[in-house]
Coordinates of C-alpha atoms and ligand atoms in Angstrom, one line a residue:
M1 CA -47.9 -149.4 -37.3
K2 CA -45.5 -149.5 -33.8
Y3 CA -43.3 -146.6 -32.7
A4 CA -40.5 -147.4 -31.1
P5 CA -40.0 -144.8 -27.8
L6 CA -37.5 -141.8 -28.8
T7 CA -34.5 -141.7 -27.0
D8 CA -32.2 -138.5 -26.1
A9 CA -30.0 -139.6 -29.1
D10 CA -32.6 -139.6 -31.7
A11 CA -33.8 -136.1 -30.5
P12 CA -32.2 -133.2 -33.1
K13 CA -29.1 -131.7 -32.0
S14 CA -29.6 -128.7 -29.9
Q15 CA -28.2 -125.4 -31.8
W16 CA -28.4 -123.4 -28.9
R17 CA -24.5 -121.7 -27.5
P18 CA -24.1 -119.4 -24.9
W19 CA -22.0 -116.9 -27.7
H20 CA -25.8 -116.6 -28.8
L21 CA -27.2 -115.1 -26.0
L22 CA -24.3 -112.4 -26.2
V23 CA -25.0 -111.8 -29.9
L24 CA -28.7 -111.4 -28.9
I25 CA -28.4 -108.9 -26.4
V26 CA -25.8 -106.8 -28.8
L27 CA -28.5 -106.9 -31.3
V28 CA -31.3 -105.7 -29.3
A29 CA -28.6 -103.0 -27.8
A30 CA -27.9 -102.0 -31.1
T31 CA -31.3 -101.6 -32.2
A32 CA -32.5 -99.5 -29.1
I33 CA -29.9 -97.1 -29.6
I34 CA -30.3 -96.5 -33.3
L35 CA -34.1 -96.3 -32.4
M36 CA -33.2 -93.8 -29.8
R37 CA -30.6 -91.5 -31.9
N38 CA -33.8 -92.0 -34.6
R39 CA -36.1 -90.4 -32.3
T40 CA -33.8 -87.4 -31.0
A41 CA -32.5 -86.9 -33.9
T42 CA -35.7 -86.7 -36.1
D43 CA -38.6 -86.5 -33.9
G44 CA -36.9 -85.8 -30.4
N45 CA -39.8 -83.5 -28.9
V46 CA -43.0 -86.2 -29.8
G47 CA -45.3 -85.7 -27.0
F48 CA -44.4 -82.7 -25.6
Q49 CA -46.9 -79.9 -25.3
R50 CA -46.0 -76.0 -25.2
D51 CA -48.7 -74.0 -23.6
E52 CA -48.6 -70.0 -23.0
G53 CA -50.9 -67.0 -21.8
A54 CA -51.1 -64.2 -20.0
I55 CA -51.6 -63.7 -16.0
F56 CA -50.7 -61.7 -13.2
G57 CA -50.0 -59.0 -15.8
T58 CA -47.0 -61.3 -17.2
F59 CA -47.0 -64.6 -19.5
Y60 CA -46.9 -67.9 -18.4
H61 CA -45.0 -70.5 -20.6
A62 CA -45.5 -74.4 -20.0
T63 CA -43.7 -77.3 -21.9
Y64 CA -44.5 -80.7 -20.7
R65 CA -44.2 -84.5 -21.9
S66 CA -47.8 -85.4 -22.5
S67 CA -50.1 -86.6 -25.3
R68 CA -52.8 -84.9 -24.1
S69 CA -52.7 -80.3 -23.9
L70 CA -53.4 -79.7 -20.0
K71 CA -53.8 -76.0 -20.6
A72 CA -57.4 -75.7 -19.2
D73 CA -56.6 -77.1 -16.2
I74 CA -52.8 -75.2 -15.8
E75 CA -55.2 -71.8 -17.0
A76 CA -57.9 -73.0 -13.9
E77 CA -55.1 -73.4 -11.4
L78 CA -53.4 -70.0 -12.5
Q79 CA -57.0 -68.4 -12.0
R80 CA -57.5 -70.2 -8.4
V81 CA -53.9 -68.2 -7.2
D82 CA -55.4 -64.6 -9.0
R83 CA -58.5 -65.5 -6.7
S84 CA -56.6 -66.0 -4.0
L85 CA -53.3 -63.7 -4.3
S86 CA -54.2 -60.8 -6.7
M87 CA -54.1 -57.6 -5.5
F88 CA -56.1 -56.0 -9.3
N89 CA -58.9 -58.4 -8.5
P90 CA -61.2 -56.5 -5.9
T91 CA -63.0 -60.1 -5.6
S92 CA -59.5 -62.0 -4.3
T93 CA -59.2 -63.4 -0.7
I94 CA -56.4 -60.6 -0.3
S95 CA -58.7 -57.7 -1.9
R96 CA -61.4 -58.2 0.6
I97 CA -59.2 -58.8 3.5
N98 CA -57.1 -55.2 2.6
S99 CA -60.7 -53.5 1.8
G100 CA -61.7 -54.8 5.4
T101 CA -64.7 -56.8 3.9
S102 CA -63.4 -60.0 5.7
D103 CA -60.7 -61.9 7.4
A104 CA -60.6 -64.9 6.4
T105 CA -58.1 -66.7 4.2
D106 CA -58.2 -69.7 1.8
S107 CA -55.6 -72.3 1.8
L108 CA -53.5 -70.9 -0.9
L109 CA -53.1 -67.8 1.2
Q110 CA -52.3 -69.2 4.5
Y111 CA -49.3 -71.0 2.2
V112 CA -48.0 -67.8 1.2
I113 CA -48.3 -66.2 4.5
T114 CA -46.6 -69.0 6.2
L115 CA -44.0 -69.0 3.7
S116 CA -43.5 -65.6 3.8
Q117 CA -43.6 -64.8 7.6
R118 CA -40.8 -67.4 7.6
V119 CA -38.9 -65.6 4.7
S120 CA -39.1 -62.2 6.6
E121 CA -37.8 -63.9 10.2
S122 CA -34.7 -65.4 8.4
T123 CA -33.8 -62.1 6.5
N124 CA -34.2 -59.9 9.3
G125 CA -37.5 -58.3 7.8
A126 CA -35.7 -57.2 4.5
F127 CA -38.8 -59.6 3.2
D128 CA -41.8 -58.0 4.2
I129 CA -45.6 -58.5 2.7
T130 CA -46.9 -55.5 4.3
V131 CA -44.7 -53.1 2.5
A132 CA -47.2 -51.6 0.0
P133 CA -47.9 -48.5 1.7
L134 CA -44.1 -47.4 1.1
V135 CA -44.5 -49.4 -2.5
N136 CA -47.2 -47.2 -3.8
A137 CA -45.8 -43.7 -1.9
W138 CA -42.9 -44.4 -3.9
G139 CA -44.4 -45.3 -7.2
F140 CA -47.4 -42.8 -6.4
G141 CA -44.8 -40.0 -5.7
Y142 CA -43.1 -40.6 -9.3
K143 CA -46.3 -40.4 -10.9
S144 CA -47.2 -37.2 -9.4
G145 CA -43.8 -35.8 -9.6
T146 CA -43.0 -35.1 -5.7
L147 CA -41.8 -38.0 -4.2
P148 CA -42.4 -38.8 -0.5
D149 CA -40.3 -37.2 2.0
S150 CA -39.2 -38.1 5.3
A151 CA -42.1 -37.2 7.0
A152 CA -44.3 -39.1 4.7
V153 CA -42.0 -42.3 4.8
D154 CA -41.8 -42.3 9.0
S155 CA -45.4 -42.5 8.9
L156 CA -46.3 -44.9 6.4
R157 CA -43.4 -47.0 8.1
A158 CA -46.0 -47.1 11.4
L159 CA -48.1 -49.3 8.9
V160 CA -45.4 -51.5 7.8
G161 CA -43.6 -54.9 9.6
Y162 CA -44.7 -58.1 9.4
R163 CA -44.7 -58.7 13.3
H164 CA -48.4 -56.7 12.5
I165 CA -50.1 -59.4 11.2
A166 CA -51.0 -63.0 12.6
L167 CA -52.5 -66.1 10.9
T168 CA -55.0 -67.6 13.3
E169 CA -56.0 -71.5 13.9
D170 CA -58.8 -71.0 12.1
G171 CA -57.2 -69.6 9.2
R172 CA -57.7 -65.9 9.9
I173 CA -55.6 -62.9 9.5
E174 CA -55.3 -61.0 12.7
K175 CA -54.0 -57.4 12.6
D176 CA -52.7 -55.6 16.1
I177 CA -53.0 -52.2 14.4
E178 CA -55.3 -50.1 12.0
G179 CA -54.1 -50.0 7.9
V180 CA -51.8 -52.7 7.4
V181 CA -52.0 -54.2 4.2
L182 CA -50.9 -57.7 2.6
D183 CA -49.2 -57.3 -0.6
C184 CA -48.2 -61.0 -1.9
S185 CA -46.7 -59.6 -5.4
A186 CA -43.5 -60.5 -4.6
V187 CA -44.4 -64.2 -4.7
A188 CA -47.0 -64.3 -5.9
K189 CA -45.6 -65.3 -9.7
G190 CA -43.2 -68.2 -8.1
F191 CA -45.7 -69.5 -6.3
G192 CA -48.2 -69.9 -9.4
V193 CA -45.4 -71.8 -10.8
D194 CA -45.3 -74.0 -7.7
R195 CA -49.2 -74.8 -8.3
V196 CA -48.8 -75.4 -11.8
A197 CA -46.1 -77.8 -11.0
Q198 CA -47.7 -79.9 -8.8
L199 CA -50.2 -80.1 -11.0
L200 CA -48.2 -81.7 -13.7
R201 CA -46.7 -83.8 -11.3
G202 CA -50.1 -85.0 -10.2
Q203 CA -50.8 -86.1 -13.9
G204 CA -47.7 -88.4 -13.6
I205 CA -45.4 -86.2 -15.7
N206 CA -42.2 -86.1 -14.9
D207 CA -40.7 -84.0 -18.3
F208 CA -41.8 -80.2 -17.9
M209 CA -40.5 -76.3 -17.6
V210 CA -43.1 -74.2 -16.0
E211 CA -42.4 -70.1 -16.3
I212 CA -44.2 -67.2 -15.1
G213 CA -42.6 -63.9 -16.1
G214 CA -39.3 -65.2 -15.8
E215 CA -39.6 -67.1 -12.9
L216 CA -39.6 -71.1 -13.1
V217 CA -39.5 -75.0 -12.1
V218 CA -37.8 -77.1 -14.3
S219 CA -38.1 -81.3 -13.8
G220 CA -36.5 -83.9 -15.4
T221 CA -35.3 -83.5 -19.3
N222 CA -36.0 -80.8 -21.9
P223 CA -37.4 -82.4 -25.4
D224 CA -33.9 -83.0 -26.6
G225 CA -33.6 -85.8 -23.6
Q226 CA -30.9 -83.3 -21.8
L227 CA -30.9 -80.7 -18.7
W228 CA -33.3 -77.5 -19.4
R229 CA -31.1 -74.5 -20.5
V230 CA -32.2 -71.5 -18.4
G231 CA -31.0 -68.4 -19.3
V232 CA -30.1 -65.2 -16.9
N233 CA -30.4 -61.8 -18.4
K234 CA -27.7 -59.1 -18.6
P235 CA -28.6 -56.3 -16.5
V236 CA -28.9 -53.8 -19.0
D237 CA -29.3 -50.5 -17.4
D238 CA -32.3 -49.1 -19.6
A239 CA -35.9 -48.5 -18.5
T240 CA -37.6 -48.9 -21.7
S241 CA -35.3 -51.9 -23.0
T242 CA -36.7 -54.8 -23.9
S243 CA -33.4 -56.3 -24.4
N244 CA -33.1 -59.9 -23.4
E245 CA -28.9 -60.4 -23.3
L246 CA -28.2 -63.7 -21.8
E247 CA -25.5 -63.0 -19.0
A248 CA -25.4 -67.0 -18.7
V249 CA -27.2 -70.3 -19.8
L250 CA -27.5 -72.9 -16.8
P251 CA -28.0 -76.3 -17.1
L252 CA -30.6 -76.7 -14.3
T253 CA -33.4 -80.1 -13.7
N254 CA -35.4 -80.6 -10.4
C255 CA -35.6 -77.0 -9.0
A256 CA -37.0 -73.8 -9.2
M257 CA -35.6 -70.7 -10.2
A258 CA -36.2 -66.8 -9.6
T259 CA -34.7 -63.7 -10.2
S260 CA -35.3 -60.4 -9.2
G261 CA -33.2 -57.3 -10.8
N262 CA -33.7 -53.2 -10.0
Y263 CA -32.6 -53.1 -13.9
R264 CA -36.3 -54.0 -15.0
N265 CA -38.8 -52.3 -13.0
F266 CA -37.3 -48.6 -11.9
Y267 CA -37.0 -45.1 -12.7
I268 CA -34.9 -42.3 -12.9
T269 CA -36.2 -39.0 -10.9
D270 CA -35.3 -35.5 -12.4
D271 CA -31.6 -35.1 -10.0
G272 CA -31.0 -38.7 -11.3
R273 CA -31.6 -41.1 -8.8
R274 CA -32.9 -44.8 -9.4
I275 CA -35.8 -45.4 -7.6
S276 CA -36.4 -49.6 -7.6
H277 CA -39.9 -50.8 -6.9
T278 CA -38.1 -53.0 -4.2
I279 CA -38.3 -51.3 -0.8
D280 CA -36.3 -51.5 2.6
P281 CA -38.8 -51.8 5.2
H282 CA -36.3 -50.6 7.6
T283 CA -35.7 -47.5 5.8
G284 CA -38.6 -47.1 4.3
R285 CA -37.0 -46.0 1.1
P286 CA -36.2 -47.9 -2.3
A287 CA -32.9 -50.5 -2.1
Q288 CA -30.0 -49.3 -3.1
H289 CA -27.0 -51.5 -3.3
S290 CA -24.5 -52.7 -5.6
L291 CA -26.6 -55.7 -6.2
L292 CA -28.0 -55.4 -10.0
S293 CA -29.8 -58.9 -10.3
A294 CA -30.0 -61.6 -7.8
T295 CA -31.3 -65.1 -8.8
V296 CA -32.2 -67.5 -6.9
I297 CA -32.1 -71.8 -6.8
A298 CA -34.5 -73.4 -4.4
P299 CA -36.5 -76.1 -4.4
T300 CA -39.5 -74.3 -4.5
C301 CA -40.2 -71.2 -6.5
A302 CA -42.2 -69.3 -3.9
E303 CA -39.4 -69.5 -1.9
A304 CA -36.9 -68.4 -5.0
D305 CA -39.1 -65.7 -5.3
A306 CA -39.5 -64.2 -2.1
F307 CA -35.3 -64.7 -1.3
A308 CA -34.5 -62.8 -4.7
T309 CA -36.7 -59.9 -3.6
A310 CA -35.3 -60.0 0.0
F311 CA -31.0 -60.4 -1.2
M312 CA -32.2 -57.0 -3.3
V313 CA -33.1 -55.5 0.3
M314 CA -30.4 -57.1 1.4
G315 CA -27.8 -56.6 -1.1
L316 CA -24.6 -58.2 -1.8
D317 CA -22.7 -58.9 1.7
S318 CA -25.6 -59.4 3.8
A319 CA -26.9 -61.8 1.3
K320 CA -23.9 -63.7 0.9
A321 CA -23.9 -64.0 4.7
L322 CA -27.3 -65.4 4.9
L323 CA -26.2 -67.7 2.3
E324 CA -24.6 -69.7 5.2
S325 CA -27.5 -70.8 7.1
Q326 CA -29.9 -70.8 3.9
R327 CA -27.9 -74.2 2.3
Q328 CA -31.3 -75.0 0.1
L329 CA -30.4 -71.9 -1.9
Q330 CA -28.0 -71.6 -4.9
V331 CA -27.4 -68.0 -6.0
Y332 CA -26.3 -66.1 -9.1
F333 CA -25.7 -62.3 -8.2
I334 CA -24.6 -59.9 -10.7
Y335 CA -23.1 -56.6 -9.1
D336 CA -21.8 -53.4 -10.0
H337 CA -18.5 -52.7 -9.2
D338 CA -16.8 -49.5 -10.5
G339 CA -18.5 -49.4 -13.4
E340 CA -18.0 -53.2 -13.8
D341 CA -20.9 -56.1 -13.9
L342 CA -19.0 -58.8 -11.6
I343 CA -20.6 -62.3 -11.0
Y344 CA -21.0 -63.7 -7.7
S345 CA -22.3 -67.8 -8.4
T346 CA -22.6 -70.7 -5.5
V347 CA -24.5 -72.7 -8.9
H348 CA -22.9 -76.4 -9.5
Ligands
LIG1 P1 -38.8 -58.6 -9.0 O1 -39.0 -59.5 -10.3 O2 -38.3 -57.5 -8.6 O3 -38.6 -59.6 -7.6 P2 -41.6 -58.9 -8.2 O4 -42.8 -58.8 -9.2 O5 -41.0 -60.3 -7.6 O6 -39.9 -58.3 -8.9 O7 -41.9 -58.2 -6.7 C1 -42.1 -57.0 -6.2 C2 -43.1 -56.7 -5.9 O8 -42.7 -57.2 -4.5 C3 -43.6 -55.1 -5.8 O9 -44.2 -54.7 -6.6 C4 -44.0 -54.7 -4.5 O10 -45.1 -55.1 -4.5 C5 -43.0 -56.0 -3.7 N1 -41.7 -55.6 -2.8 C6 -41.3 -54.6 -2.4 N2 -40.3 -54.6 -1.7 C7 -41.0 -55.5 -0.9 C8 -39.9 -56.2 0.0 N3 -39.3 -55.9 0.9 N4 -40.7 -57.3 0.2 C9 -41.7 -57.6 0.0 N5 -42.8 -58.0 -0.6 C10 -42.0 -56.4 -1.8
LIG2 MG1 -40.1 -61.4 -6.3

């Protein structure tokens, strides 16, 4: 049997038309939209892990998009920070330096000291990691019922000053006078948050929030696929209050935020004075201003944390003036004006 060669005329007519492609695109897009809607509506936080635990005398929370828990790695990283910076751990790097056992730092402490010295320089010494002798005097003064007098404050002030310490090239701490003590508590929480954020990014995770005692980093989107919503507490004037009333909710991502407030850690003396745990290194006394809380948004949480403390020392006007030269910062300040809480915000 012979087959005649096929010609074009014999071929089945193609049904293809350009508008078919259009229909196909519309169908695919519609299916994708429906699938995404369903996912957000019913199963929006698929793949998000939530971890929490105790650290640095407070709690950490981590929410991150991952199919497996990284809790053990997160806590190992936080312990690493604790072994470097904790004032309560007698074998931490900082404790060994303070007790005179060693002058050697580690890479974490080097980073924190370098950052702290930079913030000290740019805040004209309002932030100062050598302030501990004064913090202790005011704290212990309260506990023992006798606040330090001017003579005591002056003699302790002689031990305070960030210029008394320097980091050598081989990673040692040099002090130019005896009795200088390092205290990185004002930046440790923020730094811990940065380290955990770095750990998550290193695992290829982009959607997360990490928080330690109110200092936090947010990245990517939340489980609803939206910006993270971060609360700023109302400065409720009550030492015993555990109120978490919010002054504002800020939609944020890809940034760090830290808050320092004189409404949380303070005590009232018998004669009605409020003693906050933020000390003005220049006066040697607790900072006292109209500023009730300073929330700072910055590229890193360590930096946000340090500036938040510095702004509480500086007060509203000096803090506002400094913002001119610190363009990487945004702030949300709550301050008292004749008994009324007012807001100064540069958050956009
Ligand atoms: P806040 O949440 O109010 O900022 P932090 O825990 O960040 O509180 O920091 C408070 C600690 O900072 C104090 O307990 C003290 O050890 C330290 N500190 C106080 N005054 C200063 C200062 N001027 N510069 C640096 N650290 C300070
Ligand atoms: Mg702080």
